[in-house]
Amino acid sequence: ELQQKVEEAEVLKMELQMLETERVRLSLVEEKLLDVLQLLQQLRDLNISKRALGKILLSTLESCRDPQPGKAQLFEVLDTLQQELTACELLHRQPLEQGQSPPSLSNPLVISC
């Protein structure tokens, strides 16, 4: 009976360890998701086109098509999306002065992200 209690305690310890690992993983995913949502909000405030956002998303999904071994696919997609959004030129431009119009592109089909 004592041996059975010891084995049960070991199983409970392992389950607790797995739960703690999962809690940490979910916490990291939550932080990354919040970062991505903040970047999307900033881009929305800058009136980025749906087409440009779509290109960023498609680029992200394309680069995450083949998951890297040892890396959770959800976290990899969020991480890549954050990098793509952070690299978007619109986030790094100086805000326009009031009454100033945005610079026109020489080719209207060029997307800056």
JSON list of C-alpha atoms in Angstrom, two decimals:
[
{"chain": "A", "resi": 1, "resn": "GLU", "atom": "CA", "xyz": [0.00, 0.00, 0.00]},
{"chain": "A", "resi": 2, "resn": "LEU", "atom": "CA", "xyz": [2.86, 2.37, 0.83]},
{"chain": "A", "resi": 3, "resn": "GLN", "atom": "CA", "xyz": [4.49, 1.58, -2.53]},
{"chain": "A", "resi": 4, "resn": "GLN", "atom": "CA", "xyz": [1.21, 2.41, -4.29]},
{"chain": "A", "resi": 5, "resn": "LYS", "atom": "CA", "xyz": [1.01, 5.77, -2.50]},
{"chain": "A", "resi": 6, "resn": "VAL", "atom": "CA", "xyz": [4.59, 6.59, -3.53]},
{"chain": "A", "resi": 7, "resn": "GLU", "atom": "CA", "xyz": [3.80, 5.72, -7.16]},
{"chain": "A", "resi": 8, "resn": "GLU", "atom": "CA", "xyz": [0.65, 7.88, -7.06]},
{"chain": "A", "resi": 9, "resn": "ALA", "atom": "CA", "xyz": [2.67, 10.76, -5.64]},
{"chain": "A", "resi": 10, "resn": "GLU", "atom": "CA", "xyz": [5.22, 10.41, -8.45]},
{"chain": "A", "resi": 11, "resn": "VAL", "atom": "CA", "xyz": [2.44, 10.41, -11.06]},
{"chain": "A", "resi": 12, "resn": "LEU", "atom": "CA", "xyz": [0.91, 13.50, -9.47]},
{"chain": "A", "resi": 13, "resn": "LYS", "atom": "CA", "xyz": [4.31, 15.24, -9.48]},
{"chain": "A", "resi": 14, "resn": "MET", "atom": "CA", "xyz": [4.75, 14.49, -13.17]},
{"chain": "A", "resi": 15, "resn": "GLU", "atom": "CA", "xyz": [1.24, 15.76, -13.96]},
{"chain": "A", "resi": 16, "resn": "LEU", "atom": "CA", "xyz": [1.91, 18.93, -11.97]},
{"chain": "A", "resi": 17, "resn": "GLN", "atom": "CA", "xyz": [5.16, 19.45, -13.86]},
{"chain": "A", "resi": 18, "resn": "MET", "atom": "CA", "xyz": [3.36, 18.99, -17.19]},
{"chain": "A", "resi": 19, "resn": "LEU", "atom": "CA", "xyz": [0.66, 21.46, -16.14]},
{"chain": "A", "resi": 20, "resn": "GLU", "atom": "CA", "xyz": [3.27, 24.04, -15.14]},
{"chain": "A", "resi": 21, "resn": "THR", "atom": "CA", "xyz": [5.05, 23.60, -18.47]},
{"chain": "A", "resi": 22, "resn": "GLU", "atom": "CA", "xyz": [1.76, 24.07, -20.32]},
{"chain": "A", "resi": 23, "resn": "ARG", "atom": "CA", "xyz": [0.94, 27.16, -18.22]},
{"chain": "A", "resi": 24, "resn": "VAL", "atom": "CA", "xyz": [4.27, 28.73, -19.14]},
{"chain": "A", "resi": 25, "resn": "ARG", "atom": "CA", "xyz": [3.76, 27.88, -22.83]},
{"chain": "A", "resi": 26, "resn": "LEU", "atom": "CA", "xyz": [0.29, 29.42, -22.81]},
{"chain": "A", "resi": 27, "resn": "SER", "atom": "CA", "xyz": [1.62, 32.50, -21.07]},
{"chain": "A", "resi": 28, "resn": "LEU", "atom": "CA", "xyz": [4.22, 32.95, -23.83]},
{"chain": "A", "resi": 29, "resn": "VAL", "atom": "CA", "xyz": [1.57, 32.48, -26.52]},
{"chain": "A", "resi": 30, "resn": "GLU", "atom": "CA", "xyz": [-0.65, 35.04, -24.78]},
{"chain": "A", "resi": 31, "resn": "GLU", "atom": "CA", "xyz": [2.18, 37.61, -24.66]},
{"chain": "A", "resi": 32, "resn": "LYS", "atom": "CA", "xyz": [3.00, 37.06, -28.33]},
{"chain": "A", "resi": 33, "resn": "LEU", "atom": "CA", "xyz": [-0.68, 37.33, -29.28]},
{"chain": "A", "resi": 34, "resn": "LEU", "atom": "CA", "xyz": [-1.00, 40.61, -27.39]},
{"chain": "A", "resi": 35, "resn": "ASP", "atom": "CA", "xyz": [2.07, 41.97, -29.20]},
{"chain": "A", "resi": 36, "resn": "VAL", "atom": "CA", "xyz": [0.58, 40.98, -32.58]},
{"chain": "A", "resi": 37, "resn": "LEU", "atom": "CA", "xyz": [-2.78, 42.53, -31.71]},
{"chain": "A", "resi": 38, "resn": "GLN", "atom": "CA", "xyz": [-1.08, 45.79, -30.68]},
{"chain": "A", "resi": 39, "resn": "LEU", "atom": "CA", "xyz": [0.79, 45.93, -33.98]},
{"chain": "A", "resi": 40, "resn": "LEU", "atom": "CA", "xyz": [-2.42, 45.26, -35.90]},
{"chain": "A", "resi": 41, "resn": "GLN", "atom": "CA", "xyz": [-4.12, 48.06, -33.96]},
{"chain": "A", "resi": 42, "resn": "GLN", "atom": "CA", "xyz": [-1.29, 50.45, -34.83]},
{"chain": "A", "resi": 43, "resn": "LEU", "atom": "CA", "xyz": [-1.55, 49.52, -38.50]},
{"chain": "A", "resi": 44, "resn": "ARG", "atom": "CA", "xyz": [-5.32, 49.94, -38.43]},
{"chain": "A", "resi": 45, "resn": "ASP", "atom": "CA", "xyz": [-4.85, 53.40, -36.95]},
{"chain": "A", "resi": 46, "resn": "LEU", "atom": "CA", "xyz": [-2.54, 54.18, -39.89]},
{"chain": "A", "resi": 47, "resn": "ASN", "atom": "CA", "xyz": [-5.28, 53.08, -42.31]},
{"chain": "A", "resi": 48, "resn": "ILE", "atom": "CA", "xyz": [-3.23, 50.28, -43.86]},
{"chain": "A", "resi": 49, "resn": "SER", "atom": "CA", "xyz": [-5.16, 48.62, -46.66]},
{"chain": "A", "resi": 50, "resn": "LYS", "atom": "CA", "xyz": [-6.78, 45.23, -46.29]},
{"chain": "A", "resi": 51, "resn": "ARG", "atom": "CA", "xyz": [-4.77, 44.14, -49.27]},
{"chain": "A", "resi": 52, "resn": "ALA", "atom": "CA", "xyz": [-1.48, 45.01, -47.57]},
{"chain": "A", "resi": 53, "resn": "LEU", "atom": "CA", "xyz": [-2.55, 43.23, -44.38]},
{"chain": "A", "resi": 54, "resn": "GLY", "atom": "CA", "xyz": [-3.58, 40.24, -46.48]},
{"chain": "A", "resi": 55, "resn": "LYS", "atom": "CA", "xyz": [-0.16, 40.14, -48.09]},
{"chain": "A", "resi": 56, "resn": "ILE", "atom": "CA", "xyz": [1.51, 40.20, -44.68]},
{"chain": "A", "resi": 57, "resn": "LEU", "atom": "CA", "xyz": [-0.70, 37.38, -43.45]},
{"chain": "A", "resi": 58, "resn": "LEU", "atom": "CA", "xyz": [-0.17, 35.27, -46.57]},
{"chain": "A", "resi": 59, "resn": "SER", "atom": "CA", "xyz": [3.57, 35.83, -46.36]},
{"chain": "A", "resi": 60, "resn": "THR", "atom": "CA", "xyz": [3.50, 34.69, -42.75]},
{"chain": "A", "resi": 61, "resn": "LEU", "atom": "CA", "xyz": [1.50, 31.56, -43.51]},
{"chain": "A", "resi": 62, "resn": "GLU", "atom": "CA", "xyz": [3.73, 30.75, -46.49]},
{"chain": "A", "resi": 63, "resn": "SER", "atom": "CA", "xyz": [6.88, 30.98, -44.39]},
{"chain": "A", "resi": 64, "resn": "CYS", "atom": "CA", "xyz": [5.33, 28.74, -41.71]},
{"chain": "A", "resi": 65, "resn": "ARG", "atom": "CA", "xyz": [4.08, 26.10, -44.13]},
{"chain": "A", "resi": 66, "resn": "ASP", "atom": "CA", "xyz": [6.73, 23.56, -43.05]},
{"chain": "A", "resi": 67, "resn": "PRO", "atom": "CA", "xyz": [6.96, 23.73, -39.25]},
{"chain": "A", "resi": 68, "resn": "GLN", "atom": "CA", "xyz": [10.43, 23.71, -37.76]},
{"chain": "A", "resi": 69, "resn": "PRO", "atom": "CA", "xyz": [11.16, 20.69, -35.57]},
{"chain": "A", "resi": 70, "resn": "GLY", "atom": "CA", "xyz": [10.96, 21.38, -31.86]},
{"chain": "A", "resi": 71, "resn": "LYS", "atom": "CA", "xyz": [8.95, 24.58, -32.23]},
{"chain": "A", "resi": 72, "resn": "ALA", "atom": "CA", "xyz": [5.22, 24.78, -31.57]},
{"chain": "A", "resi": 73, "resn": "GLN", "atom": "CA", "xyz": [3.49, 25.71, -34.83]},
{"chain": "A", "resi": 74, "resn": "LEU", "atom": "CA", "xyz": [1.08, 28.19, -33.21]},
{"chain": "A", "resi": 75, "resn": "PHE", "atom": "CA", "xyz": [3.93, 30.04, -31.52]},
{"chain": "A", "resi": 76, "resn": "GLU", "atom": "CA", "xyz": [5.96, 29.95, -34.73]},
{"chain": "A", "resi": 77, "resn": "VAL", "atom": "CA", "xyz": [3.10, 31.51, -36.72]},
{"chain": "A", "resi": 78, "resn": "LEU", "atom": "CA", "xyz": [2.54, 34.23, -34.10]},
{"chain": "A", "resi": 79, "resn": "ASP", "atom": "CA", "xyz": [6.27, 34.94, -33.89]},
{"chain": "A", "resi": 80, "resn": "THR", "atom": "CA", "xyz": [6.61, 35.17, -37.67]},
{"chain": "A", "resi": 81, "resn": "LEU", "atom": "CA", "xyz": [3.49, 37.36, -37.94]},
{"chain": "A", "resi": 82, "resn": "GLN", "atom": "CA", "xyz": [4.90, 39.69, -35.28]},
{"chain": "A", "resi": 83, "resn": "GLN", "atom": "CA", "xyz": [8.18, 39.95, -37.21]},
{"chain": "A", "resi": 84, "resn": "GLU", "atom": "CA", "xyz": [6.33, 40.64, -40.49]},
{"chain": "A", "resi": 85, "resn": "LEU", "atom": "CA", "xyz": [4.15, 43.32, -38.88]},
{"chain": "A", "resi": 86, "resn": "THR", "atom": "CA", "xyz": [7.11, 44.91, -37.10]},
{"chain": "A", "resi": 87, "resn": "ALA", "atom": "CA", "xyz": [8.99, 45.10, -40.41]},
{"chain": "A", "resi": 88, "resn": "CYS", "atom": "CA", "xyz": [6.11, 46.98, -42.04]},
{"chain": "A", "resi": 89, "resn": "GLU", "atom": "CA", "xyz": [7.41, 50.37, -43.21]},
{"chain": "A", "resi": 90, "resn": "LEU", "atom": "CA", "xyz": [4.22, 52.18, -42.20]},
{"chain": "A", "resi": 91, "resn": "LEU", "atom": "CA", "xyz": [5.01, 51.64, -38.53]},
{"chain": "A", "resi": 92, "resn": "HIS", "atom": "CA", "xyz": [8.37, 53.34, -38.90]},
{"chain": "A", "resi": 93, "resn": "ARG", "atom": "CA", "xyz": [7.24, 56.46, -40.74]},
{"chain": "A", "resi": 94, "resn": "GLN", "atom": "CA", "xyz": [6.96, 59.78, -38.96]},
{"chain": "A", "resi": 95, "resn": "PRO", "atom": "CA", "xyz": [3.35, 60.81, -38.33]},
{"chain": "A", "resi": 96, "resn": "LEU", "atom": "CA", "xyz": [2.06, 63.36, -40.83]},
{"chain": "A", "resi": 97, "resn": "GLU", "atom": "CA", "xyz": [1.64, 66.95, -39.75]},
{"chain": "A", "resi": 98, "resn": "GLN", "atom": "CA", "xyz": [-1.94, 68.11, -39.66]},
{"chain": "A", "resi": 99, "resn": "GLY", "atom": "CA", "xyz": [-3.09, 69.15, -43.12]},
{"chain": "A", "resi": 100, "resn": "GLN", "atom": "CA", "xyz": [-0.17, 67.40, -44.81]},
{"chain": "A", "resi": 101, "resn": "SER", "atom": "CA", "xyz": [-1.12, 64.76, -47.37]},
{"chain": "A", "resi": 102, "resn": "PRO", "atom": "CA", "xyz": [0.55, 61.34, -47.43]},
{"chain": "A", "resi": 103, "resn": "PRO", "atom": "CA", "xyz": [3.38, 60.98, -49.94]},
{"chain": "A", "resi": 104, "resn": "SER", "atom": "CA", "xyz": [2.19, 59.56, -53.23]},
{"chain": "A", "resi": 105, "resn": "LEU", "atom": "CA", "xyz": [3.83, 56.47, -54.60]},
{"chain": "A", "resi": 106, "resn": "SER", "atom": "CA", "xyz": [5.27, 56.58, -58.11]},
{"chain": "A", "resi": 107, "resn": "ASN", "atom": "CA", "xyz": [3.52, 53.29, -58.84]},
{"chain": "A", "resi": 108, "resn": "PRO", "atom": "CA", "xyz": [0.09, 53.00, -57.18]},
{"chain": "A", "resi": 109, "resn": "LEU", "atom": "CA", "xyz": [0.37, 49.19, -57.24]},
{"chain": "A", "resi": 110, "resn": "VAL", "atom": "CA", "xyz": [3.44, 49.18, -54.97]},
{"chain": "A", "resi": 111, "resn": "ILE", "atom": "CA", "xyz": [2.67, 48.16, -51.43]},
{"chain": "A", "resi": 112, "resn": "SER", "atom": "CA", "xyz": [5.07, 49.36, -48.76]},
{"chain": "A", "resi": 113, "resn": "CYS", "atom": "CA", "xyz": [4.87, 46.31, -46.51]}
]
